[in-house]
Tab-separated table of C-alpha atoms in Angstrom:
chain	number	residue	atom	x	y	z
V	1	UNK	CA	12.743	-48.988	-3.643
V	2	UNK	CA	15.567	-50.270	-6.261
V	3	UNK	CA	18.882	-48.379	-6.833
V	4	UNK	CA	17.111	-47.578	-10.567
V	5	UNK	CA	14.255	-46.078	-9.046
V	6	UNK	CA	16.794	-43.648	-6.883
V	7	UNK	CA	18.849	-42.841	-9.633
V	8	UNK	CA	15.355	-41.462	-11.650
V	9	UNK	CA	13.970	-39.462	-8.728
V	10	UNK	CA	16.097	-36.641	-8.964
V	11	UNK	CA	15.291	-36.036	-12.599
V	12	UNK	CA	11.872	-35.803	-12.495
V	13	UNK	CA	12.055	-33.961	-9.284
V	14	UNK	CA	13.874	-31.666	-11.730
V	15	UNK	CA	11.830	-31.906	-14.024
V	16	UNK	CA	8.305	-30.792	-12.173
V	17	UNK	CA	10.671	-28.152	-11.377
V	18	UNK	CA	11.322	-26.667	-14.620
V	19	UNK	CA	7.232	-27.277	-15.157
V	20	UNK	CA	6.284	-25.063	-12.192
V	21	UNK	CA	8.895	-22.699	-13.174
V	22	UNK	CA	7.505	-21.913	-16.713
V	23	UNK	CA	4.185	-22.019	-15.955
V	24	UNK	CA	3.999	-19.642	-12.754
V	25	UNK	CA	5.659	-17.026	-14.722
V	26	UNK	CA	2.712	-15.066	-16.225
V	27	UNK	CA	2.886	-13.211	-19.277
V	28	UNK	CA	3.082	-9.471	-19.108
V	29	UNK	CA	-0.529	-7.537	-19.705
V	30	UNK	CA	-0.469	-4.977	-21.977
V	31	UNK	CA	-3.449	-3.640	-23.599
V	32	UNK	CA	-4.585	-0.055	-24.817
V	33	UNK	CA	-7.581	2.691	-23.664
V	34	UNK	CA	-9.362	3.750	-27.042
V	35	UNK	CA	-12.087	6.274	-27.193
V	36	UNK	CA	-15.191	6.353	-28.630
V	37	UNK	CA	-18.134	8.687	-28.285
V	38	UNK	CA	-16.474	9.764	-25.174
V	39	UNK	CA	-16.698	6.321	-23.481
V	40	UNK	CA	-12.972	4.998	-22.400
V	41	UNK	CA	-13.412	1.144	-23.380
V	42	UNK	CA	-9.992	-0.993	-22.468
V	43	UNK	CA	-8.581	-3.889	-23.744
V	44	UNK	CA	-10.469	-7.116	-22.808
V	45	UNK	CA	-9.181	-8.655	-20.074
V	46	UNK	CA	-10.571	-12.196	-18.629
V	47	UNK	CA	-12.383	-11.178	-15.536
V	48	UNK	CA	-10.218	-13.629	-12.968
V	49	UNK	CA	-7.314	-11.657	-14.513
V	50	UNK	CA	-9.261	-8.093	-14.174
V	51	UNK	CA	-10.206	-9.242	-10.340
V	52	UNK	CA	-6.815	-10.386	-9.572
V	53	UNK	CA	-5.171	-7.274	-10.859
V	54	UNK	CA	-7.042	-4.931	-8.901
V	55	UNK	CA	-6.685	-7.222	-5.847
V	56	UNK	CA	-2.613	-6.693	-6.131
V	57	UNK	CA	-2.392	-3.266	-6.800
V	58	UNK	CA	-1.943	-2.083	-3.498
V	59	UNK	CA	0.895	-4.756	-3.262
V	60	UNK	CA	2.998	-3.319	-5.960
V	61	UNK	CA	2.412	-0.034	-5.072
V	62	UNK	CA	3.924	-0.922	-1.508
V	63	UNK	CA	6.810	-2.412	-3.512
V	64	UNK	CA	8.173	0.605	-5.344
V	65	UNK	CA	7.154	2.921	-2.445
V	66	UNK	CA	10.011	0.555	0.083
V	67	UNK	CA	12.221	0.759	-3.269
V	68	UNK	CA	12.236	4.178	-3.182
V	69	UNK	CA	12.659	4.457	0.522
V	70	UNK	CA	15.868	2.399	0.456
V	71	UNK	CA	17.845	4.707	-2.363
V	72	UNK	CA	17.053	1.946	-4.796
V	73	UNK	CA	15.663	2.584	-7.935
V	74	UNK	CA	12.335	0.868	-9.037
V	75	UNK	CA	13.182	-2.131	-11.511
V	76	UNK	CA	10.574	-0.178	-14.029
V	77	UNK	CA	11.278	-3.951	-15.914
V	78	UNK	CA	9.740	-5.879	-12.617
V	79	UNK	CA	7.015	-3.590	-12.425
V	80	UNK	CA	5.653	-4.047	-16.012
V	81	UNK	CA	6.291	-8.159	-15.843
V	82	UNK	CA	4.325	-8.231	-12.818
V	83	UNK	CA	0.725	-9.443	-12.920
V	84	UNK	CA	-0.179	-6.861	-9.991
V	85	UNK	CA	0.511	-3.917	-12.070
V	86	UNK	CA	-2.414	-2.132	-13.781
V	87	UNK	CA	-2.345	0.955	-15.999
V	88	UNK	CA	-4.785	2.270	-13.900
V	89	UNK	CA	-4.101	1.306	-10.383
V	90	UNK	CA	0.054	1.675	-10.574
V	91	UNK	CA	1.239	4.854	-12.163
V	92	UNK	CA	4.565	3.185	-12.292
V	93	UNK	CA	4.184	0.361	-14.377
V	94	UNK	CA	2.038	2.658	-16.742
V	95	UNK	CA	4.972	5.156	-16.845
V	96	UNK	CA	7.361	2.251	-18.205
V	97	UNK	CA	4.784	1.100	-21.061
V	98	UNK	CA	3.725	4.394	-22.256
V	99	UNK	CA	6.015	4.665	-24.865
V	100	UNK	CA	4.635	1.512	-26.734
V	101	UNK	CA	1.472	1.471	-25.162
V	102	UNK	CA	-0.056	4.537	-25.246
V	103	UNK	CA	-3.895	5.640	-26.233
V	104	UNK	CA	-5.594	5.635	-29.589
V	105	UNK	CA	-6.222	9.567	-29.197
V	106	UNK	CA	-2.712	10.210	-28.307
V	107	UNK	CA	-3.521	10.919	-23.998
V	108	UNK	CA	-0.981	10.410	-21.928
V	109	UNK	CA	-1.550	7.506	-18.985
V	110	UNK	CA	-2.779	10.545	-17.068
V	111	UNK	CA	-5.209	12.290	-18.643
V	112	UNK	CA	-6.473	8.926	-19.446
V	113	UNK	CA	-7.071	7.868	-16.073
V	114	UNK	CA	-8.885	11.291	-15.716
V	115	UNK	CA	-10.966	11.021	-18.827
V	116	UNK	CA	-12.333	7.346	-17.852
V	117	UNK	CA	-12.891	9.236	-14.060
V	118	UNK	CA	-14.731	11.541	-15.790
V	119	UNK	CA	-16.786	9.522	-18.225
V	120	UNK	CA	-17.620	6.902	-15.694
V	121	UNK	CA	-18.602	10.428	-13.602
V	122	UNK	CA	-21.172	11.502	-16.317
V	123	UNK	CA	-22.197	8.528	-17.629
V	124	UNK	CA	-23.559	8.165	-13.499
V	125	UNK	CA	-25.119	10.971	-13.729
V	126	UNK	CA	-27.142	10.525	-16.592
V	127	UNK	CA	-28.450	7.626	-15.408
V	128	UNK	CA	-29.681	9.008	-11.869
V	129	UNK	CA	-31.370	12.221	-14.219
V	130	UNK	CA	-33.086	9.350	-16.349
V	131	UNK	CA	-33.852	7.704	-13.325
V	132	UNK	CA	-35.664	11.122	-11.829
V	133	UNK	CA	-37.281	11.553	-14.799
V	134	UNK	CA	-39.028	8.146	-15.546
V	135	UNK	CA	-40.132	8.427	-11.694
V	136	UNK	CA	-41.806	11.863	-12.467
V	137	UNK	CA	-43.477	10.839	-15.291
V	138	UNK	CA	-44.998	7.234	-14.012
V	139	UNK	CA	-48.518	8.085	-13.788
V	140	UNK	CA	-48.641	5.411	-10.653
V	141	UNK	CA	-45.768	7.186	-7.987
V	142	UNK	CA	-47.254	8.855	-5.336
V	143	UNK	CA	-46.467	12.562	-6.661
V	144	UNK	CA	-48.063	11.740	-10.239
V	145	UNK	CA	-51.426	10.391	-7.964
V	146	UNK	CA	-51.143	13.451	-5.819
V	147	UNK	CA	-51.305	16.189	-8.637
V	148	UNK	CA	-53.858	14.528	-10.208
V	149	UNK	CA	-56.291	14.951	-7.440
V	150	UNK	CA	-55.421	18.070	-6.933
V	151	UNK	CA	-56.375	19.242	-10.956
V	152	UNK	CA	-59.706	17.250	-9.952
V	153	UNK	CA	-60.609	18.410	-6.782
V	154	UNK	CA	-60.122	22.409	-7.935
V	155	UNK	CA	-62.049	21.721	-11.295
V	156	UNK	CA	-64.835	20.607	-8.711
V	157	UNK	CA	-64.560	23.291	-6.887
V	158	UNK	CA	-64.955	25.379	-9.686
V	159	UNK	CA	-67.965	23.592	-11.143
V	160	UNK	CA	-69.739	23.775	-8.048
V	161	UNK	CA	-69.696	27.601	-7.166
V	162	UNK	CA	-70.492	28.542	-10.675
V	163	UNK	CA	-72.413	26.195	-12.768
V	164	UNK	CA	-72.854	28.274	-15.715
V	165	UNK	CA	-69.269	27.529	-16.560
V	166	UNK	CA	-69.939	23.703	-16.868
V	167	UNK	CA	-69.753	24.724	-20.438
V	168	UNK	CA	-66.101	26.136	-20.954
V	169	UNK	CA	-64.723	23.512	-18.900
V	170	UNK	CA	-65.820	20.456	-20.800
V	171	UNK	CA	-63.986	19.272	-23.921
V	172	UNK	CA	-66.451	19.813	-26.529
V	173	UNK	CA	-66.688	18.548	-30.172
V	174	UNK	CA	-67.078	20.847	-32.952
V	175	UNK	CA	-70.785	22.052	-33.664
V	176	UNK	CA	-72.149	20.278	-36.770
V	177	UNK	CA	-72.688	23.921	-37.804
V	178	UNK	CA	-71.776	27.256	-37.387
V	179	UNK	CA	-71.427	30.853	-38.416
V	180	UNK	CA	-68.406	33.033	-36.488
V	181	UNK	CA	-68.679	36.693	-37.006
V	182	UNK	CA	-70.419	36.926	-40.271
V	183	UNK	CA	-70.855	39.963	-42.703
V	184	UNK	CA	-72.804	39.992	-45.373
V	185	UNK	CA	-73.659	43.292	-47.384
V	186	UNK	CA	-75.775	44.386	-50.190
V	187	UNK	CA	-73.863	43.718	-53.581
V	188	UNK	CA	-75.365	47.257	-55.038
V	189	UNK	CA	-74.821	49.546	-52.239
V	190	UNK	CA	-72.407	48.149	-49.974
V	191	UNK	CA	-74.513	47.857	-46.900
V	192	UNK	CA	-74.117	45.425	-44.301
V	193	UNK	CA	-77.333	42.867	-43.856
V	194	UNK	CA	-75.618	41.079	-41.430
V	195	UNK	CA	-72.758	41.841	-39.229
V	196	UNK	CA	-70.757	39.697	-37.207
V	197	UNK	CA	-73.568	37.464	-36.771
V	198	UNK	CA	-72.102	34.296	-34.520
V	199	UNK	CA	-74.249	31.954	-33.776
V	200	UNK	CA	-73.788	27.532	-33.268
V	201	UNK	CA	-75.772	24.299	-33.621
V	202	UNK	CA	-74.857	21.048	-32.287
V	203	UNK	CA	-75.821	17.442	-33.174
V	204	UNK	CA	-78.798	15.849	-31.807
V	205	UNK	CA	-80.628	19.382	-31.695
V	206	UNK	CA	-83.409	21.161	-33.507
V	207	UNK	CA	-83.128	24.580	-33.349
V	208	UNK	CA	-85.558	27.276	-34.241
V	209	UNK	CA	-83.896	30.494	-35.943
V	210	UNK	CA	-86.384	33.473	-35.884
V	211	UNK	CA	-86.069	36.587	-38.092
V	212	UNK	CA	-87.517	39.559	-38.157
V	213	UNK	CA	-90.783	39.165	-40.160
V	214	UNK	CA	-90.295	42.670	-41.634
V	215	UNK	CA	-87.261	42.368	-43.142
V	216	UNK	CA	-87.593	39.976	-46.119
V	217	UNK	CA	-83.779	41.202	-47.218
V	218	UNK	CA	-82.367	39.793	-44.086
V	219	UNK	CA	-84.238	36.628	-43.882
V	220	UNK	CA	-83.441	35.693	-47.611
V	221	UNK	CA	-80.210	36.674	-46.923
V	222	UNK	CA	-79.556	34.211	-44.018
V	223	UNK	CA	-80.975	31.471	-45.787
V	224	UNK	CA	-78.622	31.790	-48.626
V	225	UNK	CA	-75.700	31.696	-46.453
V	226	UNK	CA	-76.784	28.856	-44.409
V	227	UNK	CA	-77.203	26.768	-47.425
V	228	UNK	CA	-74.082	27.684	-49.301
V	229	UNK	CA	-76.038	29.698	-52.244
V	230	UNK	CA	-74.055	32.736	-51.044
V	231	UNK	CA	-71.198	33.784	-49.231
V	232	UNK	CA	-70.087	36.263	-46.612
V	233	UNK	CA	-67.588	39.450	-47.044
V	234	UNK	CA	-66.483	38.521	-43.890
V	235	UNK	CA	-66.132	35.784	-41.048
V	236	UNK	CA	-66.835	32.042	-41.664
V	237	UNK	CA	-70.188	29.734	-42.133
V	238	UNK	CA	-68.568	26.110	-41.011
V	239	UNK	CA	-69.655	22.426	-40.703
V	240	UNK	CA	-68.187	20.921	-38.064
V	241	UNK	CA	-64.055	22.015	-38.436
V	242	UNK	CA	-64.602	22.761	-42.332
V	243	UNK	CA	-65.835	25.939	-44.035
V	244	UNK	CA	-68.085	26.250	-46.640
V	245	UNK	CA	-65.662	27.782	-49.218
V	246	UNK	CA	-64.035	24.957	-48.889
V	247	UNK	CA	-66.568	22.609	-50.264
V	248	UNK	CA	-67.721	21.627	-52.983
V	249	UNK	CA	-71.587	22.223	-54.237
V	250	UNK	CA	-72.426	19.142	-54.651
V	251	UNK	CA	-70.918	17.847	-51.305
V	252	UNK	CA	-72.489	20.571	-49.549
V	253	UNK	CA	-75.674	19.837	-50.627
V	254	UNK	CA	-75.507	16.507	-52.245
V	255	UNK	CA	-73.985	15.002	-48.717
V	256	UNK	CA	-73.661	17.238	-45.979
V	257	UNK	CA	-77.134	18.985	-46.148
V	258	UNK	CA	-80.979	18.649	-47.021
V	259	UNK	CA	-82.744	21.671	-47.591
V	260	UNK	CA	-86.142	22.515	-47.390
V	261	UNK	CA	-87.060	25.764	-49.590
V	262	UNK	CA	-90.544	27.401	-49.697
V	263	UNK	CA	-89.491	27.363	-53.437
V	264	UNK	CA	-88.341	24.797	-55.948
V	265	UNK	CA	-87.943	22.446	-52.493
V	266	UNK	CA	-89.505	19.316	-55.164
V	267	UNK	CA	-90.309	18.982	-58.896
V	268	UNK	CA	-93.923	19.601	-59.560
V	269	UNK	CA	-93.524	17.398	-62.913
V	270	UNK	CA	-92.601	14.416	-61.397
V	271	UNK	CA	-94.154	11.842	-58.516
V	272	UNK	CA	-93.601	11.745	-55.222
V	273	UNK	CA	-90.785	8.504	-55.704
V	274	UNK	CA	-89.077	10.039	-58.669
V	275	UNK	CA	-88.663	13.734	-56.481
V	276	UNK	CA	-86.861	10.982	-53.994
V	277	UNK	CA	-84.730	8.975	-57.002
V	278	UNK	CA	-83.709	12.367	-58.593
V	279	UNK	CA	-82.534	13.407	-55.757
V	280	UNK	CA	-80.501	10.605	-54.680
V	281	UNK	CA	-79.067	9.692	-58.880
V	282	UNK	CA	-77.780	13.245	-58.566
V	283	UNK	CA	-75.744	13.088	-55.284
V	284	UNK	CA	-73.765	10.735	-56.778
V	285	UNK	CA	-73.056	8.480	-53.939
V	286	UNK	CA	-73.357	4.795	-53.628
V	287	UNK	CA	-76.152	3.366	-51.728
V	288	UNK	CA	-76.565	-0.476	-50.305
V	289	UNK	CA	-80.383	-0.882	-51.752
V	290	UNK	CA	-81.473	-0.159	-55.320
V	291	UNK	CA	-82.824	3.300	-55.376
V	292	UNK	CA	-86.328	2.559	-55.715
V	293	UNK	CA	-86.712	0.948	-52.485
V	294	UNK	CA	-84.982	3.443	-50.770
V	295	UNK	CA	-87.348	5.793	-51.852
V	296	UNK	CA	-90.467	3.938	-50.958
V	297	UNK	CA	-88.575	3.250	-47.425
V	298	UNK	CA	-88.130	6.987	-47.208
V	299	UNK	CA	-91.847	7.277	-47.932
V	300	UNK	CA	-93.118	5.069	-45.372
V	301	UNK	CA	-90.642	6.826	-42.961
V	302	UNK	CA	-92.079	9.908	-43.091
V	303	UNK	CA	-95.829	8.830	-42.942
V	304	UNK	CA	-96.439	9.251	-46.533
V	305	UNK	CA	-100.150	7.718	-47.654
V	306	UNK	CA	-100.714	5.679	-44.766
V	307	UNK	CA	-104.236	5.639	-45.051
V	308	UNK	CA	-104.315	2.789	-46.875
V	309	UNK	CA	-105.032	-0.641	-45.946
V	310	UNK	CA	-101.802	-1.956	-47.647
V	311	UNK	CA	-98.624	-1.622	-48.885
V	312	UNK	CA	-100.166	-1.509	-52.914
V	313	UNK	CA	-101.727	2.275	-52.132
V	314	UNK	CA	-98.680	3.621	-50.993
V	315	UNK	CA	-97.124	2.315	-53.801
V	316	UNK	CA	-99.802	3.955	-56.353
V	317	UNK	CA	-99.538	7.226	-54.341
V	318	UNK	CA	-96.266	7.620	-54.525
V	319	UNK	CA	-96.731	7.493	-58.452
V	320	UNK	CA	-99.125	10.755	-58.469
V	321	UNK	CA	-97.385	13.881	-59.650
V	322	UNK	CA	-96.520	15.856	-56.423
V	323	UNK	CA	-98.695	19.270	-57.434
V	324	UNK	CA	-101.748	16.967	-57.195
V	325	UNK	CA	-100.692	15.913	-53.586
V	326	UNK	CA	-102.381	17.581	-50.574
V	327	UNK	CA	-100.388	20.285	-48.777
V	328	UNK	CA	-99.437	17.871	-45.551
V	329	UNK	CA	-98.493	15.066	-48.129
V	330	UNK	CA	-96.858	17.533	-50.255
V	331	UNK	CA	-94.880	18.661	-47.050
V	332	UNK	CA	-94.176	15.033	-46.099
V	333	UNK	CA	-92.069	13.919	-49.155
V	334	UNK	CA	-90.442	17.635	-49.374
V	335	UNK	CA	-89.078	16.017	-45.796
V	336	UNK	CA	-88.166	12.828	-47.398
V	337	UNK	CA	-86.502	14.589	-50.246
V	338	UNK	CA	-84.493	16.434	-47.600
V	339	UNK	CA	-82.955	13.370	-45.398
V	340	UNK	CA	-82.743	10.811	-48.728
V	341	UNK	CA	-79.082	11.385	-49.088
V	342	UNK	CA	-78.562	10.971	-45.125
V	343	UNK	CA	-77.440	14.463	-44.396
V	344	UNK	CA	-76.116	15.900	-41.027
V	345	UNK	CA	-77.804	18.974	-41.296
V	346	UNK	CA	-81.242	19.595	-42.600
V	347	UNK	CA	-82.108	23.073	-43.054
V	348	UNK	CA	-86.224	24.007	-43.376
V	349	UNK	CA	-86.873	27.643	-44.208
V	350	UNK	CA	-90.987	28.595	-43.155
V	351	UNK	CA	-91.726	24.544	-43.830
V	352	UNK	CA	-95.173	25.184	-42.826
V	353	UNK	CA	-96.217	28.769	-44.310
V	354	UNK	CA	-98.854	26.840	-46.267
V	355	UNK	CA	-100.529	24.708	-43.117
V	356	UNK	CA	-102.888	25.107	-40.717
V	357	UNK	CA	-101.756	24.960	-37.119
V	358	UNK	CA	-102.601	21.107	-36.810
V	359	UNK	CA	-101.028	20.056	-40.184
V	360	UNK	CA	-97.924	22.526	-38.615
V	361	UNK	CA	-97.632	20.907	-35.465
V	362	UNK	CA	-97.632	17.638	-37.621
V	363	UNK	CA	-94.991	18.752	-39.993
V	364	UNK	CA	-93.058	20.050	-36.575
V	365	UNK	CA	-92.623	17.132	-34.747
V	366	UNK	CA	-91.849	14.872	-38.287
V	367	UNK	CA	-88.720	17.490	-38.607
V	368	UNK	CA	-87.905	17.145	-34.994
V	369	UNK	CA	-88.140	13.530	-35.269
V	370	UNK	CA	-85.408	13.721	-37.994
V	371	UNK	CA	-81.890	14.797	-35.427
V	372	UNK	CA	-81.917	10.834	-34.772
V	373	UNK	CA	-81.396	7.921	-37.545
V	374	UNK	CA	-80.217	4.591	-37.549
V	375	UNK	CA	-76.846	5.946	-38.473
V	376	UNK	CA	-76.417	9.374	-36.964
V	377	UNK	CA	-77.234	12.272	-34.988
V	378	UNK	CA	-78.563	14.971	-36.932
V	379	UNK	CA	-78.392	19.100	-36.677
V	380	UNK	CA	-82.203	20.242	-37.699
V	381	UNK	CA	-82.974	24.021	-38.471
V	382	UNK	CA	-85.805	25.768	-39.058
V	383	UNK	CA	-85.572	29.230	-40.439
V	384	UNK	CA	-89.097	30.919	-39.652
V	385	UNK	CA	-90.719	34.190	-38.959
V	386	UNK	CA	-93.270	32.735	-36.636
V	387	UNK	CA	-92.233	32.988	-32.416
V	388	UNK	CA	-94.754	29.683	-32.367
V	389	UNK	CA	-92.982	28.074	-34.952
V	390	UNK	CA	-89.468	28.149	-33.576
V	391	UNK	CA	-91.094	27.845	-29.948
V	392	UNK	CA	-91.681	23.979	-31.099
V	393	UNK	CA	-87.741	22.993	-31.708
V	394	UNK	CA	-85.734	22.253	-29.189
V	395	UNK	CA	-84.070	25.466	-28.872
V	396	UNK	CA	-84.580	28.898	-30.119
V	397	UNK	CA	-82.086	31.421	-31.623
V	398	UNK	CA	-83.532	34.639	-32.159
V	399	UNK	CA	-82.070	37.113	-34.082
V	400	UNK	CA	-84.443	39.501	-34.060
V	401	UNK	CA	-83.333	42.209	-32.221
């Protein structure tokens, strides 16, 4: 090694020195607690920093402690400049930078400490409720599974030792019609036809309703109400969730319901296919097939003129005026009439007081046949004074007594 070489040593020797010297000391950390919403957030820190911090907390704490021990003061200076003291893990160090670093909110270093204790305390909390609550409300935990087969197993139980409650524990759709506690009285004298008459029909279902064949007053009156010609002082006649006061005439009976009168139920002055059109032009609703053919597809339907050997003598039939029709024909397109705007209801009062039993029984089963379509389930009633008559429906409602 040459004298020159010697001579340089010792100044860069010096000089790596001076490096090491400026670069171990660390700058002091400052940084301030702000609040929002309750939730302490501090200044960022780099997390080697943050880790190394807490790390040497305990060794500046040990540090003033043997200061104070000796009769020495802590060097409040050393404490903040060293990279061991935190604000919240040496209350020292914190007490010499409060007066330029204290909180947003105006805390002192601590009731900060408390308030992050305390937030950090809560915020815990409302995690482990959150937690408790998402596990009681998982339909798969064991608990969940548990009560469920409980609920089943008593319903069961219940089902099986009384069966005539199957009923009133079943969720159950609204009946396509109804009447709940109906009043009707006489518009002259104030007496009471009905009263709190209640009675229900569901889809899918013909249902005989038989009247007392000695009371004309009654019977007329029912059949008004049923149909929406009249309505009661009291109580409700419904379809399905809506009343009838709430409806319109024409949907009533234009949509919702066919009716069969032993009156007026067709047009004596036209045929049996313009009874159909008229019918269907006045509802006012749109149909996927020209008119026409709907009414000679109605026709065919209901068993109108097949006697024939082809499709021509329906066709011509269907052109005669109804009043020159025989009384089962006659009683065959006043069902046709009834179902041409697709009601859900269709509502026959005494359909066959004109018919012998065979062309009844007939007429009977084609009005049965009508609580199932291609598109729907249907509600049929028949009104009727006849036990035999409302002993051929599916059900019977009397209302006799």
């Amino acid at each position: 090694m040459s004298d020159k070489q010697h001579d340089q040593q010792p100044d860069a020797v010096e000089e790596l020195d001076e490096l090491m010297t400026e670069d171990s000391a660390e700058p002091t950390m400052q940084y301030t607690i702000e609040y929002d919403d309750d939730k302490a957030s501090a200044g960022e820190l780099p997390a080697s920093d943050a880790a190394g911090a807490e790390d040497d907390a305990p060794a500046a704490s040990s540090h003033t402690d043997d200061a104070q021990d000796a009769g020495v003061p802590a060097d409040d200076d050393a404490a903040t400049d060293s990279p061991a003291a935190t604000a919240d893990d040496a209350p020292d160090a914190a007490d010499a930078t409060d007066a330029d670093n204290t909180s947003a909110s105006g805390a002192t270093p601590t009731q900060t400490h408390a308030a992050v204790a305390d937030s950090a305390s809560s915020q815990t909390a409302a995690d482990d409720a959150d937690a408790s609550d998402t596990a009681d409300d998982d339909p798969g935990t064991p608990d969940a599974n548990a009560a469920a087969s409980a609920v089943a197993l008593t319903l069961d139980r219940e089902l099986r030792a009384d069966p005539n409650n199957v009923d009133d524990s079943v969720f159950r759709a609204y009946p396509m019609f109804a009447m709940h506690d109906v009043t009707v009285a006489d518009g002259k004298t104030g007496e009471h036809i009905w009263s709190h008459l209640s009675f229900q029909c569901e889809a899918g279902t013909a249902y005989g309703v038989l009247v007392d064949p000695a009371d004309a007053r009654r019977h007329d009156a029912l059949v008004a109400l049923m149909a929406g010609f009249a309505y009661p002082n009291e109580g409700e006649v419904m379809t399905k969730s809506t009343s009838f006061n709430e409806l319109h005439p024409l949907e009533l009976r234009g949509h919702r319901m066919g009716v069969l009168l032993q009156q007026y139920a067709m047009r004596g002055d036209l045929s049996a296919a313009a009874n159909l059109e008229y019918v269907m032009d006045a509802s006012s609703r749109n149909y996927l097939k020209p008119i026409p053919v709907l009414a000679q597809d109605l026709l065919t339907r209901v068993g109108f003129a097949q006697g024939g050997d082809d499709d021509s003598t329906q066709s011509d039939r269907s052109r005669a005026l109804v009043r020159t029709l025989d009384p089962v024909e006659r009683a065959r397109v006043m069902v046709a009439r009834a179902i041409a705007t697709d009601p859900d209801i269709v509502l026959a009062d005494e359909p066959t007081a004109t018919l012998d039993d065979t062309d009844a029984s007939t007429i009977l089963a084609l009005l049965r046949a009508q609580v199932s379509s291609e598109s729907k389930r249907r509600t049929v009633i028949v009104v009727t004074t006849d036990p035999g008559v409302a002993g051929q429906m599916d059900e019977m409602i009397d209302l006799t007594h």
